[in-house]
Amino acid sequence: MSDENGNGTETAGRDAERRVRVVLVDDHRMFRTGVQAEIGRTDVTGVEVVGEAADVDQAVTVITATRPEVVLLDVHLPGGGGVEVLRRCASLMAAVENPVRFLALSVSDAAEDVIGVIRGGARGYVTKTITGTDLVDSVFRVQEGDAVFSPRLAGFVLDAFASTDAPPADEDLDRLTQREREVLRLIARGYAYKEIAKQLFISVKTVESHVSAVLRKLQLSNRHELTRWATARRLV
């Protein structure tokens, strides 16, 4: 890991002297395995991976049981998404002693995803293009209470929260439940009902019910209109 002067050995040594306990939450096992291999060499990085989870229920169970310092959290998860994990772990984040801190690690750079998890209490948001070295550094910074964002997202996040020109709340989107938003996003990406059911661990009939509810709430007629609506709001 390189510091400002490019001294990778020194930085690695610094992190190796400290320890941070981390839980990985991502629904792709191969990705979790890759992250574990990249950052989980505790003697080198100082990062100890103490648990993994693939969906919301697993995440809450593992986080509650292990009480890590930092959770690397994917945004799109079966069972309600990263925002639902944050909601159910609110008391752990608010703990006076040894709070659990969350760092979103996602392939998505959509505005809704970024703002959603930050509003939910995450301390930062980095995309999966991040290097292992930078991810280790980000984990330690979040452990220390810093806010960490991928460079391309930092200005956007500041604008969204601090600027008087921040985008207004989307009343139409706010009518949808978290699960309806997940179904909406997958429909807009071209997934078939069976694929959505498998992705979210629900039945095809339940997917159909959610789609009907979304169309009704948004006053749209079909999935083509729904896709245009979602694309216009950068939800895809």
PDB file of C-alpha atoms in Angstrom, residues 3 29 35 47 58 71 88 97 99 108 122 152 162 185-186 206:
ATOM      1  CA  ASP A   3       1.439   6.428   1.185  1.00  0.00           C
ATOM      2  CA  ARG A  29     -19.430 -15.661  -3.254  1.00  0.00           C
ATOM      3  CA  VAL A  35     -11.787  -9.544  -1.403  1.00  0.00           C
ATOM      4  CA  VAL A  47      -7.399  -6.648   8.307  1.00  0.00           C
ATOM      5  CA  GLN A  58     -27.371 -13.334   7.107  1.00  0.00           C
ATOM      6  CA  VAL A  71     -18.616  -3.825   7.509  1.00  0.00           C
ATOM      7  CA  ARG A  88     -31.609  -3.144  11.180  1.00  0.00           C
ATOM      8  CA  GLU A  97     -18.486   2.204  22.744  1.00  0.00           C
ATOM      9  CA  PRO A  99     -19.697   1.267  17.181  1.00  0.00           C
ATOM     10  CA  SER A 108     -23.078   0.883  -8.705  1.00  0.00           C
ATOM     11  CA  ALA A 122     -22.773   4.344   6.069  1.00  0.00           C
ATOM     12  CA  ARG A 152     -15.494  10.524  -8.584  1.00  0.00           C
ATOM     13  CA  ALA A 162     -24.339  20.551   1.392  1.00  0.00           C
ATOM     14  CA  ARG A 185     -34.325  -1.637 -10.901  1.00  0.00           C
ATOM     15  CA  LEU A 186     -34.098  -5.234 -12.092  1.00  0.00           C
ATOM     16  CA  THR A 206     -44.586 -12.085  -5.678  1.00  0.00           C
TER      17      THR A 206
END
